[in-house]
Amino acid sequence: MTASETNEASNFAPNIRPDCTDELKAALGRRIMVIDGAMGTAIQRDRPDEAGYRGDRFTEWPTALQGNNDLLTLTQPQIIEGIHREYLEAGADILETNTFNANAISLSDYDMADLAYELNYAGAALARKAADEFSTPEKPRYVAGAIGPTTRTASISPDVNDPGARNVSYDQLVAAYLESASGLVDGGADLLIIETIFDSLNAKAAVFAVETLFEQRGRRWPLIISGTITDASGRTLSGQVTEAFWNAIRHAKPIAVGLNCALGAPEMRPYIAEMSRIADTFVSCYPNAGLPNAFGEYDESPERQASYIA
């Protein structure tokens, strides 16, 4: 069964949200809005095993599924909704969907490419449910449809002995991103966030896919674009410095642009300062809580992190 046939068979009812662009811009003009925190490390607290990832629906699936965090939206929705609720209770204005790798390319590692649309729809719907329960006229809560970089890169060879080799094409990326974004907006996302960008060509494919979606639907959704500076070199994995990254995606007219992941707040701060200086839009940042210690845990406190990034 193809992805399109799966979508038709499932008959997901679209829950298209009204355009909140002006509302978000007004709020961002008044104050710092708070996005939620990490999903993967929160999932690790519950430590679901292979059976937990499979749930009832995928008990006979031929491929190992542990580690497919996006699948938990379907098999363990109470875990994902519980995480959403924790962040809402902590004061988050924006929830990200549990869809970081819910694209046909990444899901192919689990032989689940055909579930991409469903996972994005379900991820948005679950976050929407939680956000609506906490939202008030004084403090509306928004759902950001999370679009990750995929597990493959269009600019970098997977084989050190063959620099020209590629394991994904631009067109494959566009198709995967378009399917994911479609599921997110149909499931009730208020905005889209293309995040953890380490390859600008992947990012351009994602932007093209999102623009294609906007054209197909006859309207736009607010868009956040967030890159990843991988180390002290101040560059993305594909070699771009902050200004080059901004110039590569500014045509998408994002409501906000920024950086996430990889670095702790002190290390990220100078690059965020540069982005704030050069970008003609709002700026976002959500760093790691420092770098992992010898036990794989993170030592940076919320207070210390806030003092660097606020």
PDB file of C-alpha atoms in Angstrom:
ATOM      1  CA  MET A   1       0.000   0.000   0.000  1.00  0.00           C
ATOM      2  CA  THR A   2       1.378   3.410  -0.928  1.00  0.00           C
ATOM      3  CA  ALA A   3       1.405   6.404   1.411  1.00  0.00           C
ATOM      4  CA  SER A   4      -1.394   8.089  -0.536  1.00  0.00           C
ATOM      5  CA  GLU A   5      -3.520   4.945  -0.386  1.00  0.00           C
ATOM      6  CA  THR A   6      -2.869   4.713   3.348  1.00  0.00           C
ATOM      7  CA  ASN A   7      -4.040   8.298   3.812  1.00  0.00           C
ATOM      8  CA  GLU A   8      -7.202   7.722   1.798  1.00  0.00           C
ATOM      9  CA  ALA A   9      -7.988   4.496   3.624  1.00  0.00           C
ATOM     10  CA  SER A  10      -7.543   6.135   7.018  1.00  0.00           C
ATOM     11  CA  ASN A  11      -9.844   9.028   6.052  1.00  0.00           C
ATOM     12  CA  PHE A  12      -8.329  11.575   8.436  1.00  0.00           C
ATOM     13  CA  ALA A  13     -10.623  14.563   8.880  1.00  0.00           C
ATOM     14  CA  PRO A  14      -8.629  17.796   8.420  1.00  0.00           C
ATOM     15  CA  ASN A  15      -8.533  20.141  11.409  1.00  0.00           C
ATOM     16  CA  ILE A  16      -7.248  23.251   9.675  1.00  0.00           C
ATOM     17  CA  ARG A  17      -6.418  26.045  12.092  1.00  0.00           C
ATOM     18  CA  PRO A  18      -7.087  29.725  11.368  1.00  0.00           C
ATOM     19  CA  ASP A  19      -4.099  31.833  10.380  1.00  0.00           C
ATOM     20  CA  CYS A  20      -2.417  33.041  13.579  1.00  0.00           C
ATOM     21  CA  THR A  21       0.465  34.932  11.951  1.00  0.00           C
ATOM     22  CA  ASP A  22      -0.622  38.398  13.093  1.00  0.00           C
ATOM     23  CA  GLU A  23      -1.459  37.070  16.556  1.00  0.00           C
ATOM     24  CA  LEU A  24       1.987  35.510  16.922  1.00  0.00           C
ATOM     25  CA  LYS A  25       3.778  38.588  15.628  1.00  0.00           C
ATOM     26  CA  ALA A  26       1.903  40.779  18.099  1.00  0.00           C
ATOM     27  CA  ALA A  27       2.775  38.457  20.987  1.00  0.00           C
ATOM     28  CA  LEU A  28       6.425  38.247  19.936  1.00  0.00           C
ATOM     29  CA  GLY A  29       6.539  42.016  19.734  1.00  0.00           C
ATOM     30  CA  ARG A  30       5.457  42.237  23.378  1.00  0.00           C
ATOM     31  CA  ARG A  31       7.463  39.481  25.067  1.00  0.00           C
ATOM     32  CA  ILE A  32       9.612  36.385  24.757  1.00  0.00           C
ATOM     33  CA  MET A  33       7.459  33.376  23.929  1.00  0.00           C
ATOM     34  CA  VAL A  34       8.491  30.041  25.425  1.00  0.00           C
ATOM     35  CA  ILE A  35       8.686  26.856  23.391  1.00  0.00           C
ATOM     36  CA  ASP A  36       8.630  23.444  25.062  1.00  0.00           C
ATOM     37  CA  GLY A  37      11.696  21.381  25.921  1.00  0.00           C
ATOM     38  CA  ALA A  38      13.265  18.167  24.721  1.00  0.00           C
ATOM     39  CA  MET A  39      11.073  15.248  23.690  1.00  0.00           C
ATOM     40  CA  GLY A  40      13.652  12.474  23.320  1.00  0.00           C
ATOM     41  CA  THR A  41      15.156  12.793  26.805  1.00  0.00           C
ATOM     42  CA  ALA A  42      11.663  13.045  28.309  1.00  0.00           C
ATOM     43  CA  ILE A  43      10.701   9.793  26.576  1.00  0.00           C
ATOM     44  CA  GLN A  44      13.820   8.129  27.993  1.00  0.00           C
ATOM     45  CA  ARG A  45      12.520   8.643  31.536  1.00  0.00           C
ATOM     46  CA  ASP A  46       9.749   6.147  30.794  1.00  0.00           C
ATOM     47  CA  ARG A  47      12.203   3.771  29.104  1.00  0.00           C
ATOM     48  CA  PRO A  48       9.680   1.960  26.891  1.00  0.00           C
ATOM     49  CA  ASP A  49      10.997  -1.420  25.770  1.00  0.00           C
ATOM     50  CA  GLU A  50      10.545  -3.111  22.406  1.00  0.00           C
ATOM     51  CA  ALA A  51       7.056  -4.291  23.369  1.00  0.00           C
ATOM     52  CA  GLY A  52       6.194  -0.771  24.486  1.00  0.00           C
ATOM     53  CA  TYR A  53       7.206   0.689  21.145  1.00  0.00           C
ATOM     54  CA  ARG A  54       5.208  -1.952  19.291  1.00  0.00           C
ATOM     55  CA  GLY A  55       2.027  -1.563  21.320  1.00  0.00           C
ATOM     56  CA  ASP A  56      -0.916  -3.687  20.217  1.00  0.00           C
ATOM     57  CA  ARG A  57      -0.901  -2.576  16.600  1.00  0.00           C
ATOM     58  CA  PHE A  58       2.641  -3.567  15.627  1.00  0.00           C
ATOM     59  CA  THR A  59       3.253  -6.742  17.631  1.00  0.00           C
ATOM     60  CA  GLU A  60       4.048  -8.696  14.458  1.00  0.00           C
ATOM     61  CA  TRP A  61       6.074  -5.988  12.694  1.00  0.00           C
ATOM     62  CA  PRO A  62       9.163  -7.648  11.153  1.00  0.00           C
ATOM     63  CA  THR A  63      11.585  -4.835  12.030  1.00  0.00           C
ATOM     64  CA  ALA A  64      12.836  -3.852  15.494  1.00  0.00           C
ATOM     65  CA  LEU A  65      11.012  -0.669  16.545  1.00  0.00           C
ATOM     66  CA  GLN A  66      12.645   0.417  19.799  1.00  0.00           C
ATOM     67  CA  GLY A  67      14.014   3.922  19.324  1.00  0.00           C
ATOM     68  CA  ASN A  68      11.319   4.983  16.861  1.00  0.00           C
ATOM     69  CA  ASN A  69      10.102   7.748  19.166  1.00  0.00           C
ATOM     70  CA  ASP A  70       7.638   9.160  16.655  1.00  0.00           C
ATOM     71  CA  LEU A  71       5.772   5.843  16.662  1.00  0.00           C
ATOM     72  CA  LEU A  72       4.922   6.293  20.352  1.00  0.00           C
ATOM     73  CA  THR A  73       2.290   8.820  19.308  1.00  0.00           C
ATOM     74  CA  LEU A  74       0.313   5.814  18.057  1.00  0.00           C
ATOM     75  CA  THR A  75       1.424   3.050  20.421  1.00  0.00           C
ATOM     76  CA  GLN A  76       1.904   4.953  23.710  1.00  0.00           C
ATOM     77  CA  PRO A  77      -0.044   8.210  23.277  1.00  0.00           C
ATOM     78  CA  GLN A  78      -0.380   8.627  27.047  1.00  0.00           C
ATOM     79  CA  ILE A  79       3.404   9.035  27.325  1.00  0.00           C
ATOM     80  CA  ILE A  80       3.552  11.718  24.639  1.00  0.00           C
ATOM     81  CA  GLU A  81       0.467  13.548  25.869  1.00  0.00           C
ATOM     82  CA  GLY A  82       1.870  13.449  29.401  1.00  0.00           C
ATOM     83  CA  ILE A  83       5.073  15.121  28.207  1.00  0.00           C
ATOM     84  CA  HIS A  84       3.073  17.773  26.365  1.00  0.00           C
ATOM     85  CA  ARG A  85       1.084  18.446  29.532  1.00  0.00           C
ATOM     86  CA  GLU A  86       4.216  18.796  31.655  1.00  0.00           C
ATOM     87  CA  TYR A  87       5.528  21.499  29.348  1.00  0.00           C
ATOM     88  CA  LEU A  88       2.176  23.276  29.293  1.00  0.00           C
ATOM     89  CA  GLU A  89       2.033  23.190  33.087  1.00  0.00           C
ATOM     90  CA  ALA A  90       5.538  24.676  33.146  1.00  0.00           C
ATOM     91  CA  GLY A  91       4.261  27.595  31.060  1.00  0.00           C
ATOM     92  CA  ALA A  92       5.145  26.741  27.455  1.00  0.00           C
ATOM     93  CA  ASP A  93       3.418  28.930  24.880  1.00  0.00           C
ATOM     94  CA  ILE A  94       4.287  26.626  21.976  1.00  0.00           C
ATOM     95  CA  LEU A  95       4.223  22.829  21.858  1.00  0.00           C
ATOM     96  CA  GLU A  96       6.240  20.948  19.270  1.00  0.00           C
ATOM     97  CA  THR A  97       4.713  17.803  17.850  1.00  0.00           C
ATOM     98  CA  ASN A  98       6.400  14.439  18.384  1.00  0.00           C
ATOM     99  CA  THR A  99       7.272  14.198  14.696  1.00  0.00           C
ATOM    100  CA  PHE A 100      10.982  14.975  14.464  1.00  0.00           C
ATOM    101  CA  ASN A 101      11.693  11.870  12.357  1.00  0.00           C
ATOM    102  CA  ALA A 102       8.163  11.229  11.103  1.00  0.00           C
ATOM    103  CA  ASN A 103       9.091  11.404   7.444  1.00  0.00           C
ATOM    104  CA  ALA A 104       9.242   8.670   4.826  1.00  0.00           C
ATOM    105  CA  ILE A 105      13.041   8.836   4.601  1.00  0.00           C
ATOM    106  CA  SER A 106      13.745   8.399   8.316  1.00  0.00           C
ATOM    107  CA  LEU A 107      10.884   5.946   8.808  1.00  0.00           C
ATOM    108  CA  SER A 108      12.267   3.724   6.052  1.00  0.00           C
ATOM    109  CA  ASP A 109      14.866   2.567   8.601  1.00  0.00           C
ATOM    110  CA  TYR A 110      11.952   0.812  10.312  1.00  0.00           C
ATOM    111  CA  ASP A 111      10.162  -0.161   7.073  1.00  0.00           C
ATOM    112  CA  MET A 112       7.444   2.338   8.021  1.00  0.00           C
ATOM    113  CA  ALA A 113       7.655   4.946   5.266  1.00  0.00           C
ATOM    114  CA  ASP A 114       3.950   4.500   4.495  1.00  0.00           C
ATOM    115  CA  LEU A 115       3.041   5.686   7.999  1.00  0.00           C
ATOM    116  CA  ALA A 116       4.548   9.154   7.553  1.00  0.00           C
ATOM    117  CA  TYR A 117       1.315  11.046   6.915  1.00  0.00           C
ATOM    118  CA  GLU A 118      -0.539   9.256   9.719  1.00  0.00           C
ATOM    119  CA  LEU A 119       2.226   9.896  12.253  1.00  0.00           C
ATOM    120  CA  ASN A 120       2.318  13.599  11.431  1.00  0.00           C
ATOM    121  CA  TYR A 121      -1.458  13.901  11.550  1.00  0.00           C
ATOM    122  CA  ALA A 122      -1.652  12.000  14.844  1.00  0.00           C
ATOM    123  CA  GLY A 123       1.274  13.924  16.329  1.00  0.00           C
ATOM    124  CA  ALA A 124      -0.384  17.244  15.559  1.00  0.00           C
ATOM    125  CA  ALA A 125      -3.781  16.047  16.788  1.00  0.00           C
ATOM    126  CA  LEU A 126      -2.345  14.856  20.112  1.00  0.00           C
ATOM    127  CA  ALA A 127      -0.492  18.123  20.732  1.00  0.00           C
ATOM    128  CA  ARG A 128      -3.592  20.034  19.640  1.00  0.00           C
ATOM    129  CA  LYS A 129      -5.718  18.217  22.225  1.00  0.00           C
ATOM    130  CA  ALA A 130      -3.329  19.110  25.042  1.00  0.00           C
ATOM    131  CA  ALA A 131      -2.846  22.702  23.889  1.00  0.00           C
ATOM    132  CA  ASP A 132      -6.581  23.335  23.615  1.00  0.00           C
ATOM    133  CA  GLU A 133      -7.165  22.110  27.163  1.00  0.00           C
ATOM    134  CA  PHE A 134      -4.632  24.605  28.536  1.00  0.00           C
ATOM    135  CA  SER A 135      -5.317  27.519  26.196  1.00  0.00           C
ATOM    136  CA  THR A 136      -7.106  30.610  27.516  1.00  0.00           C
ATOM    137  CA  PRO A 137      -7.847  33.995  25.921  1.00  0.00           C
ATOM    138  CA  GLU A 138      -5.149  35.495  28.159  1.00  0.00           C
ATOM    139  CA  LYS A 139      -2.599  32.780  27.346  1.00  0.00           C
ATOM    140  CA  PRO A 140      -3.288  30.957  24.095  1.00  0.00           C
ATOM    141  CA  ARG A 141      -1.194  27.860  23.435  1.00  0.00           C
ATOM    142  CA  TYR A 142       0.059  27.018  19.959  1.00  0.00           C
ATOM    143  CA  VAL A 143       1.086  23.807  18.230  1.00  0.00           C
ATOM    144  CA  ALA A 144       4.214  23.842  16.066  1.00  0.00           C
ATOM    145  CA  GLY A 145       4.470  20.999  13.576  1.00  0.00           C
ATOM    146  CA  ALA A 146       8.049  19.747  13.938  1.00  0.00           C
ATOM    147  CA  ILE A 147       9.922  18.890  10.744  1.00  0.00           C
ATOM    148  CA  GLY A 148      13.371  17.418  11.394  1.00  0.00           C
ATOM    149  CA  PRO A 149      16.346  17.163   9.029  1.00  0.00           C
ATOM    150  CA  THR A 150      15.787  13.461   8.166  1.00  0.00           C
ATOM    151  CA  THR A 151      18.486  10.857   8.730  1.00  0.00           C
ATOM    152  CA  ARG A 152      20.163  11.595   5.392  1.00  0.00           C
ATOM    153  CA  THR A 153      21.960  14.563   3.903  1.00  0.00           C
ATOM    154  CA  ALA A 154      21.860  15.821   0.338  1.00  0.00           C
ATOM    155  CA  SER A 155      25.230  17.601   0.513  1.00  0.00           C
ATOM    156  CA  ILE A 156      27.516  15.167   2.296  1.00  0.00           C
ATOM    157  CA  SER A 157      28.623  11.729   1.203  1.00  0.00           C
ATOM    158  CA  PRO A 158      27.832   8.810   3.532  1.00  0.00           C
ATOM    159  CA  ASP A 159      31.009   7.120   2.261  1.00  0.00           C
ATOM    160  CA  VAL A 160      34.376   8.688   3.113  1.00  0.00           C
ATOM    161  CA  ASN A 161      35.897   6.784   0.199  1.00  0.00           C
ATOM    162  CA  ASP A 162      33.440   8.247  -2.316  1.00  0.00           C
ATOM    163  CA  PRO A 163      32.928  11.997  -1.782  1.00  0.00           C
ATOM    164  CA  GLY A 164      30.463  12.199  -4.665  1.00  0.00           C
ATOM    165  CA  ALA A 165      28.105   9.551  -3.295  1.00  0.00           C
ATOM    166  CA  ARG A 166      24.665  10.533  -2.003  1.00  0.00           C
ATOM    167  CA  ASN A 167      22.010   8.367  -0.365  1.00  0.00           C
ATOM    168  CA  VAL A 168      19.114  10.763  -0.930  1.00  0.00           C
ATOM    169  CA  SER A 169      18.117  13.165  -3.694  1.00  0.00           C
ATOM    170  CA  TYR A 170      16.652  16.647  -3.491  1.00  0.00           C
ATOM    171  CA  ASP A 171      13.398  15.432  -5.054  1.00  0.00           C
ATOM    172  CA  GLN A 172      13.093  12.611  -2.519  1.00  0.00           C
ATOM    173  CA  LEU A 173      13.540  15.105   0.291  1.00  0.00           C
ATOM    174  CA  VAL A 174      10.910  17.447  -1.144  1.00  0.00           C
ATOM    175  CA  ALA A 175       8.376  14.627  -1.453  1.00  0.00           C
ATOM    176  CA  ALA A 176       9.022  13.448   2.109  1.00  0.00           C
ATOM    177  CA  TYR A 177       8.823  16.938   3.585  1.00  0.00           C
ATOM    178  CA  LEU A 178       5.633  17.737   1.679  1.00  0.00           C
ATOM    179  CA  GLU A 179       3.911  14.616   2.996  1.00  0.00           C
ATOM    180  CA  SER A 180       4.986  15.407   6.557  1.00  0.00           C
ATOM    181  CA  ALA A 181       3.892  19.042   6.398  1.00  0.00           C
ATOM    182  CA  SER A 182       0.535  18.039   4.927  1.00  0.00           C
ATOM    183  CA  GLY A 183      -0.137  15.692   7.826  1.00  0.00           C
ATOM    184  CA  LEU A 184       0.855  18.338  10.351  1.00  0.00           C
ATOM    185  CA  VAL A 185      -1.471  21.048   9.089  1.00  0.00           C
ATOM    186  CA  ASP A 186      -4.306  18.567   8.597  1.00  0.00           C
ATOM    187  CA  GLY A 187      -3.841  17.389  12.178  1.00  0.00           C
ATOM    188  CA  GLY A 188      -4.197  20.886  13.614  1.00  0.00           C
ATOM    189  CA  ALA A 189      -0.764  22.542  13.723  1.00  0.00           C
ATOM    190  CA  ASP A 190      -0.852  26.335  14.063  1.00  0.00           C
ATOM    191  CA  LEU A 191       2.611  26.790  12.594  1.00  0.00           C
ATOM    192  CA  LEU A 192       5.468  24.745  11.158  1.00  0.00           C
ATOM    193  CA  ILE A 193       9.035  24.545  12.388  1.00  0.00           C
ATOM    194  CA  ILE A 194      11.874  23.254  10.217  1.00  0.00           C
ATOM    195  CA  GLU A 195      14.511  22.490  12.823  1.00  0.00           C
ATOM    196  CA  THR A 196      17.959  21.106  13.595  1.00  0.00           C
ATOM    197  CA  ILE A 197      19.174  22.009  10.117  1.00  0.00           C
ATOM    198  CA  PHE A 198      22.723  20.791   9.556  1.00  0.00           C
ATOM    199  CA  ASP A 199      22.597  20.732   5.737  1.00  0.00           C
ATOM    200  CA  SER A 200      21.336  23.804   3.896  1.00  0.00           C
ATOM    201  CA  LEU A 201      20.335  21.729   0.855  1.00  0.00           C
ATOM    202  CA  ASN A 202      18.021  19.644   3.045  1.00  0.00           C
ATOM    203  CA  ALA A 203      16.660  22.915   4.407  1.00  0.00           C
ATOM    204  CA  LYS A 204      16.033  24.280   0.923  1.00  0.00           C
ATOM    205  CA  ALA A 205      14.145  21.092   0.061  1.00  0.00           C
ATOM    206  CA  ALA A 206      12.042  21.509   3.199  1.00  0.00           C
ATOM    207  CA  VAL A 207      11.320  25.150   2.400  1.00  0.00           C
ATOM    208  CA  PHE A 208      10.360  24.270  -1.181  1.00  0.00           C
ATOM    209  CA  ALA A 209       8.035  21.555   0.122  1.00  0.00           C
ATOM    210  CA  VAL A 210       6.389  23.939   2.579  1.00  0.00           C
ATOM    211  CA  GLU A 211       5.971  26.610  -0.091  1.00  0.00           C
ATOM    212  CA  THR A 212       4.424  23.966  -2.347  1.00  0.00           C
ATOM    213  CA  LEU A 213       1.992  23.085   0.441  1.00  0.00           C
ATOM    214  CA  PHE A 214       1.056  26.739   0.882  1.00  0.00           C
ATOM    215  CA  GLU A 215       0.386  27.034  -2.836  1.00  0.00           C
ATOM    216  CA  GLN A 216      -1.707  23.856  -2.829  1.00  0.00           C
ATOM    217  CA  ARG A 217      -3.780  25.011   0.145  1.00  0.00           C
ATOM    218  CA  GLY A 218      -4.144  28.613  -0.992  1.00  0.00           C
ATOM    219  CA  ARG A 219      -2.797  30.085   2.255  1.00  0.00           C
ATOM    220  CA  ARG A 220       0.306  30.243   4.432  1.00  0.00           C
ATOM    221  CA  TRP A 221       1.118  29.007   7.911  1.00  0.00           C
ATOM    222  CA  PRO A 222       3.657  30.776  10.147  1.00  0.00           C
ATOM    223  CA  LEU A 223       7.090  29.219   9.718  1.00  0.00           C
ATOM    224  CA  ILE A 224      10.074  28.986  12.066  1.00  0.00           C
ATOM    225  CA  ILE A 225      13.430  27.825  10.698  1.00  0.00           C
ATOM    226  CA  SER A 226      16.141  26.697  13.096  1.00  0.00           C
ATOM    227  CA  GLY A 227      19.660  25.583  12.254  1.00  0.00           C
ATOM    228  CA  THR A 228      22.319  23.719  14.205  1.00  0.00           C
ATOM    229  CA  ILE A 229      25.867  24.921  14.766  1.00  0.00           C
ATOM    230  CA  THR A 230      27.636  21.643  15.362  1.00  0.00           C
ATOM    231  CA  ASP A 231      30.763  22.727  17.257  1.00  0.00           C
ATOM    232  CA  ALA A 232      33.120  25.582  18.136  1.00  0.00           C
ATOM    233  CA  SER A 233      33.848  26.161  14.444  1.00  0.00           C
ATOM    234  CA  GLY A 234      30.617  28.158  14.304  1.00  0.00           C
ATOM    235  CA  ARG A 235      29.415  26.282  11.235  1.00  0.00           C
ATOM    236  CA  THR A 236      26.679  23.871  10.305  1.00  0.00           C
ATOM    237  CA  LEU A 237      27.732  20.364   9.295  1.00  0.00           C
ATOM    238  CA  SER A 238      27.576  21.430   5.638  1.00  0.00           C
ATOM    239  CA  GLY A 239      29.969  24.302   6.387  1.00  0.00           C
ATOM    240  CA  GLN A 240      27.811  27.417   6.681  1.00  0.00           C
ATOM    241  CA  VAL A 241      28.414  30.160   9.200  1.00  0.00           C
ATOM    242  CA  THR A 242      25.407  31.897  10.771  1.00  0.00           C
ATOM    243  CA  GLU A 243      25.096  34.653   8.171  1.00  0.00           C
ATOM    244  CA  ALA A 244      25.365  32.220   5.261  1.00  0.00           C
ATOM    245  CA  PHE A 245      22.687  30.034   6.836  1.00  0.00           C
ATOM    246  CA  TRP A 246      20.354  33.017   7.146  1.00  0.00           C
ATOM    247  CA  ASN A 247      20.981  34.086   3.562  1.00  0.00           C
ATOM    248  CA  ALA A 248      20.200  30.551   2.376  1.00  0.00           C
ATOM    249  CA  ILE A 249      16.710  30.505   3.918  1.00  0.00           C
ATOM    250  CA  ARG A 250      15.629  34.142   4.263  1.00  0.00           C
ATOM    251  CA  HIS A 251      13.537  33.918   1.064  1.00  0.00           C
ATOM    252  CA  ALA A 252      11.109  31.701   3.006  1.00  0.00           C
ATOM    253  CA  LYS A 253      10.124  34.747   5.092  1.00  0.00           C
ATOM    254  CA  PRO A 254      10.019  32.866   8.410  1.00  0.00           C
ATOM    255  CA  ILE A 255       8.262  34.445  11.360  1.00  0.00           C
ATOM    256  CA  ALA A 256      11.394  33.527  13.320  1.00  0.00           C
ATOM    257  CA  VAL A 257      14.833  32.120  12.589  1.00  0.00           C
ATOM    258  CA  GLY A 258      17.304  30.720  15.045  1.00  0.00           C
ATOM    259  CA  LEU A 259      19.438  27.883  16.330  1.00  0.00           C
ATOM    260  CA  ASN A 260      18.798  24.751  18.346  1.00  0.00           C
ATOM    261  CA  CYS A 261      20.469  21.622  19.676  1.00  0.00           C
ATOM    262  CA  ALA A 262      24.174  20.633  19.686  1.00  0.00           C
ATOM    263  CA  LEU A 263      25.507  23.484  21.850  1.00  0.00           C
ATOM    264  CA  GLY A 264      24.767  24.553  25.411  1.00  0.00           C
ATOM    265  CA  ALA A 265      23.499  28.060  26.101  1.00  0.00           C
ATOM    266  CA  PRO A 266      26.895  29.726  26.753  1.00  0.00           C
ATOM    267  CA  GLU A 267      28.331  28.271  23.540  1.00  0.00           C
ATOM    268  CA  MET A 268      25.255  29.181  21.496  1.00  0.00           C
ATOM    269  CA  ARG A 269      24.919  32.750  22.730  1.00  0.00           C
ATOM    270  CA  PRO A 270      27.405  34.470  20.357  1.00  0.00           C
ATOM    271  CA  TYR A 271      25.775  32.863  17.317  1.00  0.00           C
ATOM    272  CA  ILE A 272      22.311  33.884  18.490  1.00  0.00           C
ATOM    273  CA  ALA A 273      23.617  37.423  18.990  1.00  0.00           C
ATOM    274  CA  GLU A 274      24.886  37.424  15.415  1.00  0.00           C
ATOM    275  CA  MET A 275      21.577  36.070  14.109  1.00  0.00           C
ATOM    276  CA  SER A 276      19.732  38.815  15.977  1.00  0.00           C
ATOM    277  CA  ARG A 277      21.982  41.387  14.348  1.00  0.00           C
ATOM    278  CA  ILE A 278      21.583  40.206  10.747  1.00  0.00           C
ATOM    279  CA  ALA A 279      18.057  38.745  10.529  1.00  0.00           C
ATOM    280  CA  ASP A 280      15.084  40.965   9.717  1.00  0.00           C
ATOM    281  CA  THR A 281      12.662  38.775  11.663  1.00  0.00           C
ATOM    282  CA  PHE A 282      12.221  37.422  15.185  1.00  0.00           C
ATOM    283  CA  VAL A 283      14.909  35.128  16.592  1.00  0.00           C
ATOM    284  CA  SER A 284      14.484  31.760  18.303  1.00  0.00           C
ATOM    285  CA  CYS A 285      16.910  29.687  20.339  1.00  0.00           C
ATOM    286  CA  TYR A 286      16.639  26.430  22.229  1.00  0.00           C
ATOM    287  CA  PRO A 287      20.042  24.996  23.096  1.00  0.00           C
ATOM    288  CA  ASN A 288      20.922  21.737  24.755  1.00  0.00           C
ATOM    289  CA  ALA A 289      21.121  21.753  28.554  1.00  0.00           C
ATOM    290  CA  GLY A 290      24.889  21.894  28.236  1.00  0.00           C
ATOM    291  CA  LEU A 291      26.748  18.843  26.970  1.00  0.00           C
ATOM    292  CA  PRO A 292      26.307  15.307  28.323  1.00  0.00           C
ATOM    293  CA  ASN A 293      28.420  14.345  31.324  1.00  0.00           C
ATOM    294  CA  ALA A 294      30.124  10.971  31.811  1.00  0.00           C
ATOM    295  CA  PHE A 295      26.754   9.420  32.689  1.00  0.00           C
ATOM    296  CA  GLY A 296      25.004  10.769  29.588  1.00  0.00           C
ATOM    297  CA  GLU A 297      23.075  13.292  31.673  1.00  0.00           C
ATOM    298  CA  TYR A 298      22.860  17.085  31.393  1.00  0.00           C
ATOM    299  CA  ASP A 299      24.014  19.324  34.235  1.00  0.00           C
ATOM    300  CA  GLU A 300      22.933  22.796  33.153  1.00  0.00           C
ATOM    301  CA  SER A 301      20.060  24.098  35.289  1.00  0.00           C
ATOM    302  CA  PRO A 302      16.989  25.864  33.856  1.00  0.00           C
ATOM    303  CA  GLU A 303      17.976  29.023  35.736  1.00  0.00           C
ATOM    304  CA  ARG A 304      21.489  29.104  34.314  1.00  0.00           C
ATOM    305  CA  GLN A 305      20.242  28.360  30.823  1.00  0.00           C
ATOM    306  CA  ALA A 306      17.648  31.125  31.019  1.00  0.00           C
ATOM    307  CA  SER A 307      20.254  33.628  32.201  1.00  0.00           C
ATOM    308  CA  TYR A 308      22.195  33.084  28.983  1.00  0.00           C
ATOM    309  CA  ILE A 309      19.404  32.996  26.413  1.00  0.00           C
ATOM    310  CA  ALA A 310      16.667  35.305  27.704  1.00  0.00           C
TER     311      ALA A 310
END
